[in-house]
Amino acid sequence: IPAKGIANMLKPFDAARAHIERQYLDVAFEPASGLDKAGLVAELDRHCAANPDEPRILTKAWGFHLLCTQARIAPEPGDPFVGKLEHHGLLHSLRRGWLLDAAAAEARDAPPIPPGAWSAQLDCASHICPDWQELLAHGATGLRDRAAGHDDPFHQAVAMVFGGVVAFIRRYHALQPSPVLAALAERPPQSLHEALQLAYIYHELMAADGMAIRSMGRFDLLYNDVYLADLAAGRLTPESAKELLKYFWIKFFAKTMGKLFGKPFLFGPDANELSRLALEAYHEMRIEDPKLHIRIATRTAPDFVEQVARCIEDGCTSMVIGNDDGQVEMLCQQGKTRADANEYVF
């Protein structure tokens, strides 16, 4: 889509902001687009009853595919990023049941916990950072096809999951036609809009799976190449790219209304054109969520450091700033290679 095409397709962000900020407060799922909660539960129960000895990784993947193909979705007119799924916490309940069964079995012969004793459990569904680079490089179709060549349960589950992601994208394209969705149903993203749309869909589907994504990754490194390619091809200008980024980031604020911890997006220590553009957007939005994580090293460009300082000075303070030199050295002292240490997120 040419830059002028995007400008014509969207309202100016400031004009649409009040409406888009409230998009999660009363989602209007399309009744005809899929099954209600009772229907989804019945389908999952039937599958589990018919396959009692199935590896749980395949049962969970089947449930995820069920949601992607049968749960209701919501039209989002005027929004360049779509991806709402009425999942009813189905997979979270499934996994929660397994967890309680395992805990009961483990503690069956254990003595009672003394009063005042502290107990804990494994945090197995949160604080994760997906491999965004692989997702953006291969797309949902590529990851599906790469896993489909293997017949072990893990790869079967991966193929089923990403087959579900592709089906979900196609369902949304049928409900709300979009060249971006049409492209993502066939290949990896090749533009900033496509890349951000795929990341948002993946984030939402991981939430439907009951997983809380802790980090959206090293944002400026992940998306700078497609941003520059868009500029070179005339698909975007810096100003239209900034508008697109604001539409993307407001999705994360809309989910929390600024009342949770903030969704982390990591920048630095080597600032590029997208780093600077993103800080401009953040400064103009004056927003609590997402939360920017900034890696600052001795080599970080002074103008970028000043841009970060200006945000903080003007009250845009939903940031965490890390001493990059110290962090990398600490990780190396703990046995990490320098190459691995340089890829940390927080």
Tab-separated table of C-alpha atoms in Angstrom:
chain	number	residue	atom	x	y	z
A	1	ILE	CA	0.000	0.000	0.000
A	2	PRO	CA	1.560	3.368	-0.958
A	3	ALA	CA	2.139	5.904	1.803
A	4	LYS	CA	-0.714	8.079	0.522
A	5	GLY	CA	-2.942	4.957	0.503
A	6	ILE	CA	-2.381	4.331	4.198
A	7	ALA	CA	-3.053	7.988	4.961
A	8	ASN	CA	-6.396	7.745	3.146
A	9	MET	CA	-7.294	4.416	4.747
A	10	LEU	CA	-6.940	5.572	8.356
A	11	LYS	CA	-8.299	8.448	10.331
A	12	PRO	CA	-5.545	10.549	11.885
A	13	PHE	CA	-4.596	8.738	15.072
A	14	ASP	CA	-5.556	11.645	17.320
A	15	ALA	CA	-9.063	11.650	15.815
A	16	ALA	CA	-9.512	7.906	16.335
A	17	ARG	CA	-7.746	7.573	19.667
A	18	ALA	CA	-10.693	8.043	22.052
A	19	HIS	CA	-12.680	5.314	20.307
A	20	ILE	CA	-9.785	2.870	19.864
A	21	GLU	CA	-8.678	3.185	23.487
A	22	ARG	CA	-12.039	1.706	24.547
A	23	GLN	CA	-12.056	-1.200	22.111
A	24	TYR	CA	-11.675	-3.896	24.772
A	25	LEU	CA	-14.299	-2.533	27.160
A	26	ASP	CA	-17.229	-3.913	25.202
A	27	VAL	CA	-16.059	-6.172	22.382
A	28	ALA	CA	-18.794	-7.030	19.885
A	29	PHE	CA	-17.962	-10.567	18.763
A	30	GLU	CA	-19.828	-11.639	15.645
A	31	PRO	CA	-22.291	-14.387	16.726
A	32	ALA	CA	-22.280	-16.044	13.307
A	33	SER	CA	-18.484	-16.230	13.207
A	34	GLY	CA	-18.108	-19.227	15.509
A	35	LEU	CA	-19.197	-21.313	18.476
A	36	ASP	CA	-20.249	-19.975	21.845
A	37	LYS	CA	-18.578	-21.123	25.076
A	38	ALA	CA	-20.809	-24.166	25.514
A	39	GLY	CA	-20.101	-25.294	21.969
A	40	LEU	CA	-16.341	-24.940	22.358
A	41	VAL	CA	-16.318	-26.788	25.690
A	42	ALA	CA	-18.396	-29.587	24.207
A	43	GLU	CA	-15.998	-29.981	21.262
A	44	LEU	CA	-12.944	-30.086	23.520
A	45	ASP	CA	-14.608	-32.538	25.924
A	46	ARG	CA	-15.510	-34.828	23.021
A	47	HIS	CA	-11.937	-34.771	21.754
A	48	CYS	CA	-10.471	-35.529	25.191
A	49	ALA	CA	-12.940	-38.378	25.762
A	50	ALA	CA	-12.130	-39.906	22.382
A	51	ASN	CA	-8.351	-39.585	22.869
A	52	PRO	CA	-7.635	-40.388	26.548
A	53	ASP	CA	-4.052	-41.505	25.901
A	54	GLU	CA	-3.080	-38.638	23.586
A	55	PRO	CA	0.085	-36.740	24.611
A	56	ARG	CA	-1.013	-33.598	26.369
A	57	ILE	CA	1.012	-31.410	24.036
A	58	LEU	CA	-1.215	-32.656	21.197
A	59	THR	CA	-4.415	-32.222	23.213
A	60	LYS	CA	-3.473	-28.629	23.958
A	61	ALA	CA	-2.509	-27.987	20.325
A	62	TRP	CA	-5.852	-29.454	19.219
A	63	GLY	CA	-7.661	-27.120	21.621
A	64	PHE	CA	-5.684	-24.152	20.324
A	65	HIS	CA	-6.550	-25.108	16.730
A	66	LEU	CA	-10.200	-25.400	17.782
A	67	LEU	CA	-10.170	-21.828	19.102
A	68	CYS	CA	-8.439	-20.477	15.990
A	69	THR	CA	-10.944	-22.134	13.671
A	70	GLN	CA	-14.198	-22.148	15.677
A	71	ALA	CA	-14.176	-19.430	18.377
A	72	ARG	CA	-15.925	-16.155	17.598
A	73	ILE	CA	-14.019	-13.163	16.275
A	74	ALA	CA	-14.871	-9.463	16.204
A	75	PRO	CA	-14.878	-7.022	13.259
A	76	GLU	CA	-12.669	-3.997	13.883
A	77	PRO	CA	-13.515	-1.403	11.216
A	78	GLY	CA	-11.139	1.522	10.941
A	79	ASP	CA	-8.361	-0.288	12.809
A	80	PRO	CA	-5.248	-1.378	10.875
A	81	PHE	CA	-4.606	-4.180	13.394
A	82	VAL	CA	-7.124	-6.955	14.058
A	83	GLY	CA	-7.059	-10.125	16.103
A	84	LYS	CA	-9.689	-10.434	18.839
A	85	LEU	CA	-10.709	-13.986	19.768
A	86	GLU	CA	-13.469	-15.017	22.194
A	87	HIS	CA	-11.516	-17.835	23.829
A	88	HIS	CA	-13.330	-17.979	27.219
A	89	GLY	CA	-10.100	-19.039	28.955
A	90	LEU	CA	-10.638	-22.537	27.573
A	91	LEU	CA	-6.993	-23.568	27.390
A	92	HIS	CA	-6.130	-21.912	30.675
A	93	SER	CA	-8.830	-24.043	32.342
A	94	LEU	CA	-7.498	-27.159	30.622
A	95	ARG	CA	-3.958	-26.543	31.792
A	96	ARG	CA	-5.139	-25.495	35.245
A	97	GLY	CA	-6.902	-28.843	35.622
A	98	TRP	CA	-3.744	-30.704	34.658
A	99	LEU	CA	-1.720	-28.619	37.108
A	100	LEU	CA	-4.092	-29.316	39.997
A	101	ASP	CA	-4.087	-33.040	39.201
A	102	ALA	CA	-0.289	-33.090	39.175
A	103	ALA	CA	-0.066	-31.095	42.406
A	104	ALA	CA	-2.523	-33.422	44.138
A	105	ALA	CA	-0.590	-36.494	43.028
A	106	GLU	CA	2.718	-34.998	44.111
A	107	ALA	CA	1.442	-33.996	47.543
A	108	ARG	CA	-0.683	-37.071	48.196
A	109	ASP	CA	1.798	-38.623	50.658
A	110	ALA	CA	3.340	-35.368	51.877
A	111	PRO	CA	2.816	-34.198	55.467
A	112	PRO	CA	0.511	-31.218	56.022
A	113	ILE	CA	2.086	-27.792	55.519
A	114	PRO	CA	2.804	-26.197	58.942
A	115	PRO	CA	0.863	-23.005	59.685
A	116	GLY	CA	2.739	-19.941	58.457
A	117	ALA	CA	4.929	-21.883	56.047
A	118	TRP	CA	5.564	-20.332	52.648
A	119	SER	CA	4.691	-22.273	49.524
A	120	ALA	CA	5.116	-21.571	45.821
A	121	GLN	CA	4.494	-23.029	42.421
A	122	LEU	CA	6.215	-22.971	39.055
A	123	ASP	CA	5.457	-19.887	36.991
A	124	CYS	CA	5.010	-21.838	33.772
A	125	ALA	CA	2.695	-19.508	31.877
A	126	SER	CA	4.247	-16.086	32.074
A	127	HIS	CA	7.419	-14.018	31.698
A	128	ILE	CA	8.193	-15.363	28.237
A	129	CYS	CA	9.762	-13.727	25.203
A	130	PRO	CA	8.868	-15.589	22.011
A	131	ASP	CA	11.434	-15.930	19.259
A	132	TRP	CA	10.092	-12.923	17.373
A	133	GLN	CA	12.925	-13.080	14.853
A	134	GLU	CA	11.928	-16.592	13.744
A	135	LEU	CA	8.254	-15.648	13.574
A	136	LEU	CA	8.926	-12.606	11.402
A	137	ALA	CA	11.462	-14.412	9.227
A	138	HIS	CA	9.297	-17.447	8.436
A	139	GLY	CA	5.751	-16.269	9.098
A	140	ALA	CA	3.018	-18.558	10.372
A	141	THR	CA	3.002	-20.491	7.093
A	142	GLY	CA	6.750	-21.129	7.161
A	143	LEU	CA	6.763	-22.332	10.770
A	144	ARG	CA	3.786	-24.585	10.030
A	145	ASP	CA	5.469	-26.100	6.978
A	146	ARG	CA	8.837	-26.549	8.693
A	147	ALA	CA	7.241	-28.525	11.531
A	148	ALA	CA	4.950	-30.547	9.254
A	149	GLY	CA	7.898	-32.578	7.944
A	150	HIS	CA	8.303	-34.389	11.282
A	151	ASP	CA	6.029	-36.992	12.885
A	152	ASP	CA	6.929	-36.751	16.582
A	153	PRO	CA	4.332	-35.243	18.969
A	154	PHE	CA	6.211	-31.965	19.470
A	155	HIS	CA	6.472	-31.140	15.767
A	156	GLN	CA	2.918	-32.367	15.138
A	157	ALA	CA	1.734	-29.963	17.820
A	158	VAL	CA	3.749	-27.058	16.355
A	159	ALA	CA	2.335	-27.730	12.882
A	160	MET	CA	-1.193	-27.852	14.335
A	161	VAL	CA	-0.692	-24.609	16.247
A	162	PHE	CA	0.640	-22.625	13.305
A	163	GLY	CA	-1.946	-24.203	11.016
A	164	GLY	CA	-4.442	-22.710	13.452
A	165	VAL	CA	-2.749	-19.302	13.245
A	166	VAL	CA	-3.002	-19.360	9.444
A	167	ALA	CA	-6.661	-20.373	9.640
A	168	PHE	CA	-7.317	-17.545	12.108
A	169	ILE	CA	-5.737	-15.016	9.743
A	170	ARG	CA	-7.868	-16.309	6.868
A	171	ARG	CA	-11.031	-16.109	8.960
A	172	TYR	CA	-10.327	-12.482	9.771
A	173	HIS	CA	-9.609	-11.738	6.116
A	174	ALA	CA	-12.999	-13.244	5.207
A	175	LEU	CA	-14.693	-11.116	7.881
A	176	GLN	CA	-12.750	-7.919	7.193
A	177	PRO	CA	-10.831	-8.139	3.899
A	178	SER	CA	-7.327	-6.717	3.997
A	179	PRO	CA	-4.291	-7.054	1.699
A	180	VAL	CA	-2.149	-7.349	4.833
A	181	LEU	CA	-4.101	-10.365	6.097
A	182	ALA	CA	-4.197	-11.890	2.622
A	183	ALA	CA	-0.410	-11.676	2.460
A	184	LEU	CA	0.159	-13.113	5.942
A	185	ALA	CA	-2.018	-16.118	5.107
A	186	GLU	CA	0.440	-17.027	2.340
A	187	ARG	CA	3.938	-15.851	3.298
A	188	PRO	CA	6.148	-14.102	5.868
A	189	PRO	CA	5.661	-10.355	6.430
A	190	GLN	CA	7.415	-8.025	3.997
A	191	SER	CA	6.344	-4.617	5.273
A	192	LEU	CA	6.146	-2.870	8.628
A	193	HIS	CA	2.355	-3.091	8.646
A	194	GLU	CA	2.435	-6.824	7.915
A	195	ALA	CA	5.127	-7.466	10.533
A	196	LEU	CA	3.301	-5.550	13.258
A	197	GLN	CA	0.000	-7.222	12.377
A	198	LEU	CA	1.563	-10.689	12.654
A	199	ALA	CA	3.166	-9.787	15.994
A	200	TYR	CA	-0.165	-8.533	17.346
A	201	ILE	CA	-2.045	-11.644	16.226
A	202	TYR	CA	0.616	-13.872	17.753
A	203	HIS	CA	0.462	-11.915	21.012
A	204	GLU	CA	-3.315	-12.242	21.176
A	205	LEU	CA	-3.306	-15.954	20.375
A	206	MET	CA	-0.656	-16.591	23.020
A	207	ALA	CA	-2.971	-14.844	25.485
A	208	ALA	CA	-5.787	-17.135	24.322
A	209	ASP	CA	-3.434	-20.016	25.094
A	210	GLY	CA	-3.164	-18.698	28.651
A	211	MET	CA	0.410	-17.466	28.210
A	212	ALA	CA	1.499	-13.975	29.267
A	213	ILE	CA	4.131	-12.558	26.937
A	214	ARG	CA	6.606	-10.623	29.031
A	215	SER	CA	8.581	-8.959	26.222
A	216	MET	CA	7.813	-7.929	22.647
A	217	GLY	CA	11.529	-8.245	21.932
A	218	ARG	CA	14.200	-5.900	20.602
A	219	PHE	CA	11.778	-3.743	18.699
A	220	ASP	CA	14.160	-1.507	16.777
A	221	LEU	CA	16.281	-4.435	15.577
A	222	LEU	CA	13.285	-6.586	14.669
A	223	TYR	CA	11.439	-4.019	12.557
A	224	ASN	CA	13.979	-1.492	11.281
A	225	ASP	CA	14.749	-3.355	8.031
A	226	VAL	CA	11.108	-3.570	6.923
A	227	TYR	CA	10.616	0.058	7.948
A	228	LEU	CA	13.538	1.176	5.769
A	229	ALA	CA	12.288	-1.013	2.908
A	230	ASP	CA	8.873	0.660	3.172
A	231	LEU	CA	10.494	4.095	2.997
A	232	ALA	CA	12.560	3.111	-0.039
A	233	ALA	CA	9.535	1.653	-1.845
A	234	GLY	CA	7.300	4.619	-1.045
A	235	ARG	CA	4.874	2.515	1.009
A	236	LEU	CA	5.448	4.714	4.055
A	237	THR	CA	6.809	8.082	5.029
A	238	PRO	CA	8.237	8.645	8.521
A	239	GLU	CA	5.024	10.422	9.469
A	240	SER	CA	2.681	7.669	8.214
A	241	ALA	CA	4.907	5.048	9.864
A	242	LYS	CA	4.615	6.932	13.151
A	243	GLU	CA	0.826	6.977	12.787
A	244	LEU	CA	0.871	3.221	12.170
A	245	LEU	CA	3.024	2.673	15.236
A	246	LYS	CA	0.620	4.695	17.377
A	247	TYR	CA	-2.299	2.560	16.185
A	248	PHE	CA	-0.261	-0.527	17.090
A	249	TRP	CA	0.800	0.612	20.546
A	250	ILE	CA	-2.654	1.821	21.543
A	251	LYS	CA	-3.847	-1.793	21.329
A	252	PHE	CA	-1.718	-2.663	24.351
A	253	PHE	CA	-2.929	0.333	26.345
A	254	ALA	CA	-6.527	-0.493	25.443
A	255	LYS	CA	-6.217	-3.961	27.001
A	256	THR	CA	-5.063	-2.610	30.372
A	257	MET	CA	-6.163	1.058	30.384
A	258	GLY	CA	-2.780	1.658	31.988
A	259	LYS	CA	-3.713	-0.328	35.121
A	260	LEU	CA	-1.200	-3.183	34.857
A	261	PHE	CA	2.558	-3.399	34.457
A	262	GLY	CA	2.933	-2.250	30.857
A	263	LYS	CA	3.928	-4.362	27.838
A	264	PRO	CA	7.723	-4.109	27.402
A	265	PHE	CA	9.275	-3.109	24.064
A	266	LEU	CA	13.080	-3.065	24.082
A	267	PHE	CA	15.301	-0.461	22.358
A	268	GLY	CA	19.043	0.070	22.080
A	269	PRO	CA	21.870	0.119	22.777
A	270	ASP	CA	22.558	0.787	19.065
A	271	ALA	CA	19.844	3.220	18.046
A	272	ASN	CA	18.632	3.259	14.446
A	273	GLU	CA	16.011	5.220	12.498
A	274	LEU	CA	13.135	3.218	13.956
A	275	SER	CA	14.449	3.729	17.510
A	276	ARG	CA	14.225	7.472	17.082
A	277	LEU	CA	10.852	7.386	15.336
A	278	ALA	CA	9.400	5.166	18.071
A	279	LEU	CA	10.604	7.527	20.810
A	280	GLU	CA	8.918	10.389	18.945
A	281	ALA	CA	5.653	8.450	18.859
A	282	TYR	CA	5.936	7.539	22.532
A	283	HIS	CA	6.614	11.147	23.489
A	284	GLU	CA	3.612	12.367	21.511
A	285	MET	CA	1.262	9.673	22.841
A	286	ARG	CA	2.053	10.295	26.543
A	287	ILE	CA	0.991	6.799	27.464
A	288	GLU	CA	1.515	4.344	30.341
A	289	ASP	CA	1.355	1.162	28.282
A	290	PRO	CA	3.387	-0.041	26.488
A	291	LYS	CA	6.461	0.325	28.661
A	292	LEU	CA	9.766	1.014	26.945
A	293	HIS	CA	12.880	-0.842	28.032
A	294	ILE	CA	16.018	1.039	27.016
A	295	ARG	CA	19.515	-0.425	26.875
A	296	ILE	CA	22.080	2.371	27.283
A	297	ALA	CA	25.775	1.628	26.696
A	298	THR	CA	28.860	3.830	26.482
A	299	ARG	CA	28.587	3.521	22.683
A	300	THR	CA	24.917	4.573	22.513
A	301	ALA	CA	24.448	7.631	20.308
A	302	PRO	CA	24.209	10.814	22.446
A	303	ASP	CA	21.200	12.116	20.506
A	304	PHE	CA	19.246	8.977	21.389
A	305	VAL	CA	20.196	9.272	25.070
A	306	GLU	CA	19.017	12.891	24.956
A	307	GLN	CA	15.760	11.798	23.353
A	308	VAL	CA	15.167	9.319	26.194
A	309	ALA	CA	16.019	12.006	28.771
A	310	ARG	CA	13.620	14.445	27.106
A	311	CYS	CA	10.789	11.911	27.388
A	312	ILE	CA	11.453	11.470	31.086
A	313	GLU	CA	11.788	15.221	31.644
A	314	ASP	CA	8.397	15.774	29.997
A	315	GLY	CA	6.648	13.160	32.125
A	316	CYS	CA	6.716	10.206	29.698
A	317	THR	CA	8.215	7.932	32.322
A	318	SER	CA	6.878	4.429	31.684
A	319	MET	CA	10.438	3.282	31.044
A	320	VAL	CA	13.053	0.958	32.452
A	321	ILE	CA	16.652	1.867	31.627
A	322	GLY	CA	19.417	-0.706	31.822
A	323	ASN	CA	23.181	-0.254	32.114
A	324	ASP	CA	23.991	-2.278	29.015
A	325	ASP	CA	27.734	-2.561	29.561
A	326	GLY	CA	27.183	-3.884	33.082
A	327	GLN	CA	24.418	-6.281	32.061
A	328	VAL	CA	26.418	-7.856	29.254
A	329	GLU	CA	29.505	-8.225	31.430
A	330	MET	CA	27.486	-9.789	34.246
A	331	LEU	CA	26.004	-12.368	31.861
A	332	CYS	CA	29.453	-13.182	30.492
A	333	GLN	CA	30.732	-13.715	34.028
A	334	GLN	CA	27.901	-16.221	34.485
A	335	GLY	CA	29.154	-18.276	31.534
A	336	LYS	CA	27.229	-16.815	28.595
A	337	THR	CA	29.055	-16.145	25.348
A	338	ARG	CA	29.280	-12.466	24.497
A	339	ALA	CA	27.098	-13.044	21.441
A	340	ASP	CA	24.364	-14.603	23.598
A	341	ALA	CA	24.778	-11.997	26.321
A	342	ASN	CA	24.219	-9.222	23.783
A	343	GLU	CA	20.769	-10.618	22.988
A	344	TYR	CA	19.296	-10.233	26.483
A	345	VAL	CA	15.888	-8.692	27.113
A	346	PHE	CA	14.403	-7.558	30.432
